[in-house]
PDB file of C-alpha atoms in Angstrom:
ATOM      1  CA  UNK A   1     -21.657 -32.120  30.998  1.00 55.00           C
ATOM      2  CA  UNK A   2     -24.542 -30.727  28.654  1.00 60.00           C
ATOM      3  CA  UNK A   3     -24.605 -31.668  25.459  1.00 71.00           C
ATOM      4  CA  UNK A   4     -22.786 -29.311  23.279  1.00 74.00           C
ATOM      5  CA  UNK A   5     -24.794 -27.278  20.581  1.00 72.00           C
ATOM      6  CA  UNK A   6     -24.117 -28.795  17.678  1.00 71.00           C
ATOM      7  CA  UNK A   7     -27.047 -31.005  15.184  1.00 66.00           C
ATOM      8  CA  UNK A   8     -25.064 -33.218  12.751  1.00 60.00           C
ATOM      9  CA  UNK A   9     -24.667 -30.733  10.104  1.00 61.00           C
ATOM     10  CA  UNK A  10     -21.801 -28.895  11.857  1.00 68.00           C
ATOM     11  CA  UNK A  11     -20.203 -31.847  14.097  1.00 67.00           C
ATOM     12  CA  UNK A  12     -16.660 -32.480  13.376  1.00 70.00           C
ATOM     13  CA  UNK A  13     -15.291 -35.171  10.691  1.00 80.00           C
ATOM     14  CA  UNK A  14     -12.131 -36.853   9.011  1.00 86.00           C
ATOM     15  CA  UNK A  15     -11.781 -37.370   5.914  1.00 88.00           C
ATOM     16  CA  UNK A  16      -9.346 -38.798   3.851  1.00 89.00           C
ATOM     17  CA  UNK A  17      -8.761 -37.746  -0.571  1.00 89.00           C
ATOM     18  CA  UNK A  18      -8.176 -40.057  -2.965  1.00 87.00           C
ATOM     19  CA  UNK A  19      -4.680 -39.122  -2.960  1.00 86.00           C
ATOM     20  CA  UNK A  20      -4.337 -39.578   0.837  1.00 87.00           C
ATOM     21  CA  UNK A  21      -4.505 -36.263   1.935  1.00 90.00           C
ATOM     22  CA  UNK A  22      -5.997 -36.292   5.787  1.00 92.00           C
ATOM     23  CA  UNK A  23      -8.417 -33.791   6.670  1.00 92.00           C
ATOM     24  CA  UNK A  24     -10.161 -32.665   9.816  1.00 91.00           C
ATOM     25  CA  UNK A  25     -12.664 -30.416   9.513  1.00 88.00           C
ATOM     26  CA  UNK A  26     -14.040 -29.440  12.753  1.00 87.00           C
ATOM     27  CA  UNK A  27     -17.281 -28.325  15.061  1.00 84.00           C
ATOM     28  CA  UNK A  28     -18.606 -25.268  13.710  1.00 85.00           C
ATOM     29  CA  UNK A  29     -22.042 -23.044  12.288  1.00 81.00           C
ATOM     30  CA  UNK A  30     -20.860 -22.895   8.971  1.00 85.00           C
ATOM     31  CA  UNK A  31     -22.568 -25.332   6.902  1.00 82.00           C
ATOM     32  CA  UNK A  32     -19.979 -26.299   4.364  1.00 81.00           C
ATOM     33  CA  UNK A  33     -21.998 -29.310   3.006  1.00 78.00           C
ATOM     34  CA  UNK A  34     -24.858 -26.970   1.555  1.00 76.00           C
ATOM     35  CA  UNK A  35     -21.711 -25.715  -0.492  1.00 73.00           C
ATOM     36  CA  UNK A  36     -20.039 -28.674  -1.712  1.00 76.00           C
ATOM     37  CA  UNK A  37     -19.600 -32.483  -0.987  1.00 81.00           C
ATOM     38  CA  UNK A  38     -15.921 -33.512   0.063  1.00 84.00           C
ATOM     39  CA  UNK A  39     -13.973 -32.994  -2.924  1.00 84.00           C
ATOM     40  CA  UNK A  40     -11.879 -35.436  -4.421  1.00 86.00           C
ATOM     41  CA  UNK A  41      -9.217 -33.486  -4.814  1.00 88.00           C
ATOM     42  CA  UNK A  42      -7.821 -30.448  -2.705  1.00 89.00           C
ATOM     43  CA  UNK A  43      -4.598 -28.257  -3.382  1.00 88.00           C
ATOM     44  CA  UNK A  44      -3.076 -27.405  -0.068  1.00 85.00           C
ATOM     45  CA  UNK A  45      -1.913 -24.275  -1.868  1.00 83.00           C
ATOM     46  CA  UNK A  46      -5.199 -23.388  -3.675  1.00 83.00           C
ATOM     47  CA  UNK A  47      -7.807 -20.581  -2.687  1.00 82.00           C
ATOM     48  CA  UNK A  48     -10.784 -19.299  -3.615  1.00 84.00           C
ATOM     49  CA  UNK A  49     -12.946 -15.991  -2.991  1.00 84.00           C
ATOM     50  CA  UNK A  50     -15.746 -17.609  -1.532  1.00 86.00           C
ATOM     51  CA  UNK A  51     -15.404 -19.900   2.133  1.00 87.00           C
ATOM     52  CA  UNK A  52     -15.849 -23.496   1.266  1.00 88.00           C
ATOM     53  CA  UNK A  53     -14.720 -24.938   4.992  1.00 89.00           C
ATOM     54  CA  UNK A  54     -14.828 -23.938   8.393  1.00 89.00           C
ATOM     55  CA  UNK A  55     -11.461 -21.745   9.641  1.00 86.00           C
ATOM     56  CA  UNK A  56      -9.486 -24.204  11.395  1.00 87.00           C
ATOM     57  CA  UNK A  57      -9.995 -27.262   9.263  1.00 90.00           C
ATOM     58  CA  UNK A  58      -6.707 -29.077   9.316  1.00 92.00           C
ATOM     59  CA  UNK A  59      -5.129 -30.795   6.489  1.00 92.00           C
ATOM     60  CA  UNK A  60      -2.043 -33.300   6.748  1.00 92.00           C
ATOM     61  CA  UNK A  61       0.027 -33.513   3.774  1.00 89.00           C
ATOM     62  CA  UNK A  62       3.085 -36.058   4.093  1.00 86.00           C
ATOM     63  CA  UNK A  63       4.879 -34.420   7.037  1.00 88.00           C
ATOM     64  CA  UNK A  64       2.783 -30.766   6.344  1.00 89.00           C
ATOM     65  CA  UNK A  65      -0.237 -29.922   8.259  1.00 90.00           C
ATOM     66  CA  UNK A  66      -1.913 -26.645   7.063  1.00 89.00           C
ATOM     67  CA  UNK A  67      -4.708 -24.606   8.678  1.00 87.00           C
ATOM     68  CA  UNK A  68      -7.612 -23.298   6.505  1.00 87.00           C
ATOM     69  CA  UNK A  69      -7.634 -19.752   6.938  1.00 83.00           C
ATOM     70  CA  UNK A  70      -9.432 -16.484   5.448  1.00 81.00           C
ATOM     71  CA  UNK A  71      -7.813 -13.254   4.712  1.00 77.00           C
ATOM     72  CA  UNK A  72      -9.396 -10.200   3.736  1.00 69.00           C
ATOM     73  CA  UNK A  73      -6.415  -7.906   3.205  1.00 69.00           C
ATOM     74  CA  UNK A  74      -5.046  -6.375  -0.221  1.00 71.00           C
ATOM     75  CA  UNK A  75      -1.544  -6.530  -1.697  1.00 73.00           C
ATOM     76  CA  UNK A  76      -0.349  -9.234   0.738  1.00 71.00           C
ATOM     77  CA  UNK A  77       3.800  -9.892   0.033  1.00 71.00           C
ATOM     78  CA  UNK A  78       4.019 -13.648  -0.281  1.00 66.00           C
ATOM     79  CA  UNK A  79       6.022 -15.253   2.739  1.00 68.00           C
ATOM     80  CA  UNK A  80       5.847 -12.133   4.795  1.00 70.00           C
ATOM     81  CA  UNK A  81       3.757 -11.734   8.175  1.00 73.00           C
ATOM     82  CA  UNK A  82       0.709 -10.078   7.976  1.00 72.00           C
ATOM     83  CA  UNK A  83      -0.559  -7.378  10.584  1.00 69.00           C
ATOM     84  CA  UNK A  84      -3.848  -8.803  12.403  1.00 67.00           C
ATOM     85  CA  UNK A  85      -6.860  -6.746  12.807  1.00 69.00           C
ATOM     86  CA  UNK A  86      -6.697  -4.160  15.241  1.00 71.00           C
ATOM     87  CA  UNK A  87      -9.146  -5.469  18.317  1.00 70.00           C
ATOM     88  CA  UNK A  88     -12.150  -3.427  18.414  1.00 74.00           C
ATOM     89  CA  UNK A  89     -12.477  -1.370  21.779  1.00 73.00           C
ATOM     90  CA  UNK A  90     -16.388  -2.477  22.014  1.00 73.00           C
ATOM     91  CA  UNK A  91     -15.598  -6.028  21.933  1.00 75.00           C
ATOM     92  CA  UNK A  92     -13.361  -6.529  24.977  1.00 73.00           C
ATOM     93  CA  UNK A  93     -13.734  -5.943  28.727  1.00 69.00           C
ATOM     94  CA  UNK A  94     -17.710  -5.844  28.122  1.00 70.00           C
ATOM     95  CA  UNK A  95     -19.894  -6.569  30.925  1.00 64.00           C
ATOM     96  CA  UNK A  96     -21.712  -9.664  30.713  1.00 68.00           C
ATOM     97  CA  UNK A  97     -24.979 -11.001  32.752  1.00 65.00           C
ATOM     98  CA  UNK A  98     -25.486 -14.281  34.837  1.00 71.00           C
ATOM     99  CA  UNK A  99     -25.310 -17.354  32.463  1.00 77.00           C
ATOM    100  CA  UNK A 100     -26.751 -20.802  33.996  1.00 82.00           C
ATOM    101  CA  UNK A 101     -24.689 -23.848  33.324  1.00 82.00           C
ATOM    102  CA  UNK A 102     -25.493 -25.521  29.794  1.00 87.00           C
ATOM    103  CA  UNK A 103     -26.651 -21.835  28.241  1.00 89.00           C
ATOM    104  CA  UNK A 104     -25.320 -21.767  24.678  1.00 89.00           C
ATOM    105  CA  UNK A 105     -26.790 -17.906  23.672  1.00 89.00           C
ATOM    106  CA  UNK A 106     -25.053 -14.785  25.087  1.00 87.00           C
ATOM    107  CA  UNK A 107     -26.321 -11.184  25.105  1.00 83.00           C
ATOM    108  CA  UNK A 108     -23.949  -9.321  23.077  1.00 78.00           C
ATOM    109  CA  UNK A 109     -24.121  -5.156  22.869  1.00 77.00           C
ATOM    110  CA  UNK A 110     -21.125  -3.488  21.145  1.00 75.00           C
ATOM    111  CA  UNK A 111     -20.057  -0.687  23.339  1.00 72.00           C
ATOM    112  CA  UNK A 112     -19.971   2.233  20.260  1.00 68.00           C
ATOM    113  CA  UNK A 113     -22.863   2.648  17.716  1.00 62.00           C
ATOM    114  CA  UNK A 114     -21.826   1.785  14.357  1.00 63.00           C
ATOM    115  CA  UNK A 115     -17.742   1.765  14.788  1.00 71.00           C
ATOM    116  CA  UNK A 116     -18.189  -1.827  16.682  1.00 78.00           C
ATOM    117  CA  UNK A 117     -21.023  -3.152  14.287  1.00 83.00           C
ATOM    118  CA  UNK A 118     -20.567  -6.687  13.435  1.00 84.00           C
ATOM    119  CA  UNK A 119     -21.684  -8.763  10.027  1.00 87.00           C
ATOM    120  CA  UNK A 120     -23.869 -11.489  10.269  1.00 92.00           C
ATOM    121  CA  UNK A 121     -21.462 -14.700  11.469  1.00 90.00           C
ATOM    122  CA  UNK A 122     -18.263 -12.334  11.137  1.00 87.00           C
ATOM    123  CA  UNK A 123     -17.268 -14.342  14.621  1.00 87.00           C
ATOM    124  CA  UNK A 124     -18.721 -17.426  13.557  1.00 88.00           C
ATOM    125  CA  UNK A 125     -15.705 -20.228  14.321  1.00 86.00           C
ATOM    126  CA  UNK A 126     -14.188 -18.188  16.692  1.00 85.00           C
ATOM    127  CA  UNK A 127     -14.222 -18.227  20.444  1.00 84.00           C
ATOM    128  CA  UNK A 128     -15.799 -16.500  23.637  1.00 85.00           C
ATOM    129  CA  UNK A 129     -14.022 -15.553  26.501  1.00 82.00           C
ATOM    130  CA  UNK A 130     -15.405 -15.051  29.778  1.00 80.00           C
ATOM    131  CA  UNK A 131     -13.507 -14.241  32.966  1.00 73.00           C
ATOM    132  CA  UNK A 132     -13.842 -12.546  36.187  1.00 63.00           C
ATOM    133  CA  UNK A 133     -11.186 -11.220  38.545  1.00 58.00           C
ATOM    134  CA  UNK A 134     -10.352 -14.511  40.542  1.00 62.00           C
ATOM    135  CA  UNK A 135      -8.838 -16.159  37.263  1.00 62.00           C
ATOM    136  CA  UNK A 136     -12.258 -18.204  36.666  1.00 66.00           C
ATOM    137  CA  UNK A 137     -12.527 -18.110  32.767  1.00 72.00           C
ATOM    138  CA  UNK A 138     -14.272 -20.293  30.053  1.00 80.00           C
ATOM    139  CA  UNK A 139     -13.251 -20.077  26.367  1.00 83.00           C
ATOM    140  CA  UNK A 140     -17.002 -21.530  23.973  1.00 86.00           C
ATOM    141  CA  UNK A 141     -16.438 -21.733  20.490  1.00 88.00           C
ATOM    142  CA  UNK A 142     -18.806 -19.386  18.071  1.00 90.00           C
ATOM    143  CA  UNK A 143     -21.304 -21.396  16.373  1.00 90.00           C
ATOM    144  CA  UNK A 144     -23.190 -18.481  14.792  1.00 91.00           C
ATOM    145  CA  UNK A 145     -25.154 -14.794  15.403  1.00 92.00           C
ATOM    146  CA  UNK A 146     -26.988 -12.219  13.468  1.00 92.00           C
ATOM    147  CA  UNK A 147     -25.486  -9.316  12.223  1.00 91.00           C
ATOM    148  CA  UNK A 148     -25.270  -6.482  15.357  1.00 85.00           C
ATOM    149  CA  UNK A 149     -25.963  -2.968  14.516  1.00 82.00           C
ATOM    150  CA  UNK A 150     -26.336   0.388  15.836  1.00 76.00           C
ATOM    151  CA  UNK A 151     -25.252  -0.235  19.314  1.00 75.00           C
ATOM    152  CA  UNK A 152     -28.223  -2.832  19.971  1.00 80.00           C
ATOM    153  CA  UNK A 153     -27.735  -5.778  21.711  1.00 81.00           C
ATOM    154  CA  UNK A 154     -27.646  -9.426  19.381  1.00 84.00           C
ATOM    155  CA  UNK A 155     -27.603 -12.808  20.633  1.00 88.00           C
ATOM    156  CA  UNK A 156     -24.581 -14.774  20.099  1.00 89.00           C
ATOM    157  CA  UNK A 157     -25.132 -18.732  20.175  1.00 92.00           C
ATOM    158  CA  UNK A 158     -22.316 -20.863  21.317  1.00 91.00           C
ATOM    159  CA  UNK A 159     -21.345 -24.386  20.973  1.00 88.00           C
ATOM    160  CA  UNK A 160     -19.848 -25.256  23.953  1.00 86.00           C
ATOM    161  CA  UNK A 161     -22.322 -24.093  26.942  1.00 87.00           C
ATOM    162  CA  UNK A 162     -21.207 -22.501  30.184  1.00 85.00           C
ATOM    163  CA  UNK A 163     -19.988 -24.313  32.595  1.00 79.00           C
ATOM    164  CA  UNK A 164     -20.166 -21.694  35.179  1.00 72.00           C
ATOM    165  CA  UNK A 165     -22.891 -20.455  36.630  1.00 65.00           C
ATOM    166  CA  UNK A 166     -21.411 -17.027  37.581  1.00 56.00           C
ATOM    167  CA  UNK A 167     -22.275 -13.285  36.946  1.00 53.00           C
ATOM    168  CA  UNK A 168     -18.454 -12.854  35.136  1.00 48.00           C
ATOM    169  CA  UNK A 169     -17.000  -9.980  34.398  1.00 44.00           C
ATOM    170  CA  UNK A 170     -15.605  -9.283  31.273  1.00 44.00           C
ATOM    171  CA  UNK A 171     -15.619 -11.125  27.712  1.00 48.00           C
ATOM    172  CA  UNK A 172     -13.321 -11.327  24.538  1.00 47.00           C
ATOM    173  CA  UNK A 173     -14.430 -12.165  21.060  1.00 50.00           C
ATOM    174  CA  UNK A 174     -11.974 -13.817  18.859  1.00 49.00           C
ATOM    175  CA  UNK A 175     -11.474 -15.550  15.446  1.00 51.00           C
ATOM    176  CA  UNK A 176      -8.499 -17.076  15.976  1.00 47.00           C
ATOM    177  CA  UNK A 177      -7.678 -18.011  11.968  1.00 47.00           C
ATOM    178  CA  UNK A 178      -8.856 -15.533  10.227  1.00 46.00           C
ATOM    179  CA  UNK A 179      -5.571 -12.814  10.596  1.00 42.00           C
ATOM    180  CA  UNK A 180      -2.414 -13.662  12.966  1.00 40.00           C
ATOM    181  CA  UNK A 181      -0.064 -11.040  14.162  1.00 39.00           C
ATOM    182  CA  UNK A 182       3.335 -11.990  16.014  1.00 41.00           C
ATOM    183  CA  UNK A 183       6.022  -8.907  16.787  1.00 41.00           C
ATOM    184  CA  UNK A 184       9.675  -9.185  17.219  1.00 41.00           C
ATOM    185  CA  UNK A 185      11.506  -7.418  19.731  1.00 45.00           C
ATOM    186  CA  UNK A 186      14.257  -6.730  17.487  1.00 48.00           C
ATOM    187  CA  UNK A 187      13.754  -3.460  15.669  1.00 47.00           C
ATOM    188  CA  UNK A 188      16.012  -4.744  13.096  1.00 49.00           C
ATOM    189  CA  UNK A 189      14.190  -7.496  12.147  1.00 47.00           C
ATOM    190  CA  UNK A 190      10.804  -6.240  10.014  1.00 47.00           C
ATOM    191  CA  UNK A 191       9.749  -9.749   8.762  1.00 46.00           C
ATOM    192  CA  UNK A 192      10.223 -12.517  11.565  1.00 46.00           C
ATOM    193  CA  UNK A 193      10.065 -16.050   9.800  1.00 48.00           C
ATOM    194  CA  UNK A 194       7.629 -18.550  11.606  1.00 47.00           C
ATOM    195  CA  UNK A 195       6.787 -22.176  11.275  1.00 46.00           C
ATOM    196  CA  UNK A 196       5.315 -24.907  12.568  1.00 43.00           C
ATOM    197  CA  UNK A 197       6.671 -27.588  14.432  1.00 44.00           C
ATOM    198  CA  UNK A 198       5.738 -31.163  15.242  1.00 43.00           C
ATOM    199  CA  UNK A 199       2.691 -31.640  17.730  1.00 44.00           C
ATOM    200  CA  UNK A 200       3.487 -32.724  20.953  1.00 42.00           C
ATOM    201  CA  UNK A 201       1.125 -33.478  23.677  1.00 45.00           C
ATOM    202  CA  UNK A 202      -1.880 -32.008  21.512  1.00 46.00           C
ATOM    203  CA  UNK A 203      -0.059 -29.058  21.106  1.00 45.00           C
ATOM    204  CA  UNK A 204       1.504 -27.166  17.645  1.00 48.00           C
ATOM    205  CA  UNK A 205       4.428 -25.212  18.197  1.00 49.00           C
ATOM    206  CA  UNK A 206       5.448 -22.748  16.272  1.00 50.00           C
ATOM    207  CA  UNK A 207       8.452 -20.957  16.032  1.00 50.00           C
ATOM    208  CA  UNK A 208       9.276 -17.833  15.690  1.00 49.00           C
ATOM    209  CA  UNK A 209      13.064 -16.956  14.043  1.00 50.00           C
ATOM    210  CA  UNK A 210      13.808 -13.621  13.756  1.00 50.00           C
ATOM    211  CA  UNK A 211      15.939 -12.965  10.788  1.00 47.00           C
ATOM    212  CA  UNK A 212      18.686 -10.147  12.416  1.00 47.00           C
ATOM    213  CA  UNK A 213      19.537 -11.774  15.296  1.00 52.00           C
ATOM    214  CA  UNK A 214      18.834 -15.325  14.341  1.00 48.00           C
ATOM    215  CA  UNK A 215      17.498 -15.961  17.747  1.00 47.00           C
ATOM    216  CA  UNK A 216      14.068 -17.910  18.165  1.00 45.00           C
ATOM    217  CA  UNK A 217      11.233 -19.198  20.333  1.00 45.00           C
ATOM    218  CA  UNK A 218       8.688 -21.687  20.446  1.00 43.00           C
ATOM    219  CA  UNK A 219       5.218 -21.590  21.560  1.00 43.00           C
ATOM    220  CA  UNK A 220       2.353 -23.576  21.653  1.00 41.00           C
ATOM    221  CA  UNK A 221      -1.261 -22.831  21.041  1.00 37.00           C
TER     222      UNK A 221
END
């Protein structure tokens, strides 16, 4: 496999406070040591108004594992699910040229001028689908990109490379922390209840609960 795309500014690494709170902070484009060193100290429950780790870092506190996440709405109701960003139509089900295995940049052209424009980085730590119609797919996580304007094309660089060398079809961008959005099929139930459960196999569960009917699922991600 090629090398992914990553200098050792943005590989992964553990860490471990002074109070013996784990954390994982892992492969990404933001450079969170130009911002601070590893703190001392971290509140699980703290946050601030500027980013000071990647989205995704994972922190283990006693039997607690929090997710460092960013969210950009107003008036949020604490304990209550919040609504996700609505996908923009330019940024799915795009064509996408041939990629050679162990490319990490990707032509990226919104499909509407100015309603699909993207900040500089606003993917940055998310992920890349690509699939075609025979169920071939690769998922690359975001290491960075410029900000894409006007309906132009930008380049989006990637730090896993392709593994495919195929002309595929379609592609999905996606920051998986930033917003989540789960629905209940209950229309009784307006605010689910979710948590996490242990990890088994690699994998967190989470379960959903909804509150009318007291019924639940898990699933993993």
């Amino acid at each position: 496999m090629v090398d992914r795309n990553l200098n050792e500014t943005f590989r992964s690494a553990k860490y471990v406070t002074r109070e013996g709170i784990e954390v994982y902070i892992p492969p990404s484009g933001f450079d969170w040591r130009s911002i601070q060193s590893f703190p001392a100290v971290i509140d699980p429950y703290g946050e601030s108004t500027t980013q000071e780790f990647p989205l995704g870092t994972r922190l283990g506190y006693g039997e607690q594992v929090f997710r460092y996440t960013l969210c950009g709405g107003t008036g949020i109701e604490v304990g209550a699910l919040c609504q996700a960003v609505v996908p923009l139509a330019g940024h799915i089900a795009e064509a996408l040229g041939i990629n050679a295995i162990g490319d990490t940049t990707v032509s990226f052209t919104p499909n509407t001028a100015t309603t699909d424009d993207v900040t500089a980085n606003e993917l940055q730590d998310g992920y890349f689908f690509v699939y075609d119609d025979t169920g071939e797919g690769q998922k690359m996580r975001i290491l960075s990109h410029p900000a894409i304007t006007g309906g132009a094309a930008g380049v989006i660089t990637l730090i896993d490379p392709f593994r495919l060398a195929k002309g595929l079809a379609h592609k999905k961008e996606q920051r998986r922390r930033e917003d989540i959005l789960m629905l209940s099929d209950c229309p009784q139930c307006l605010k689910p209840s979710l948590f996490y459960d242990k990890i088994h196999d690699g994998y967190e569960c989470l379960n959903i609960v909804c509150l009318y009917t007291l019924a639940g699922e898990s699933v993993g991600h």
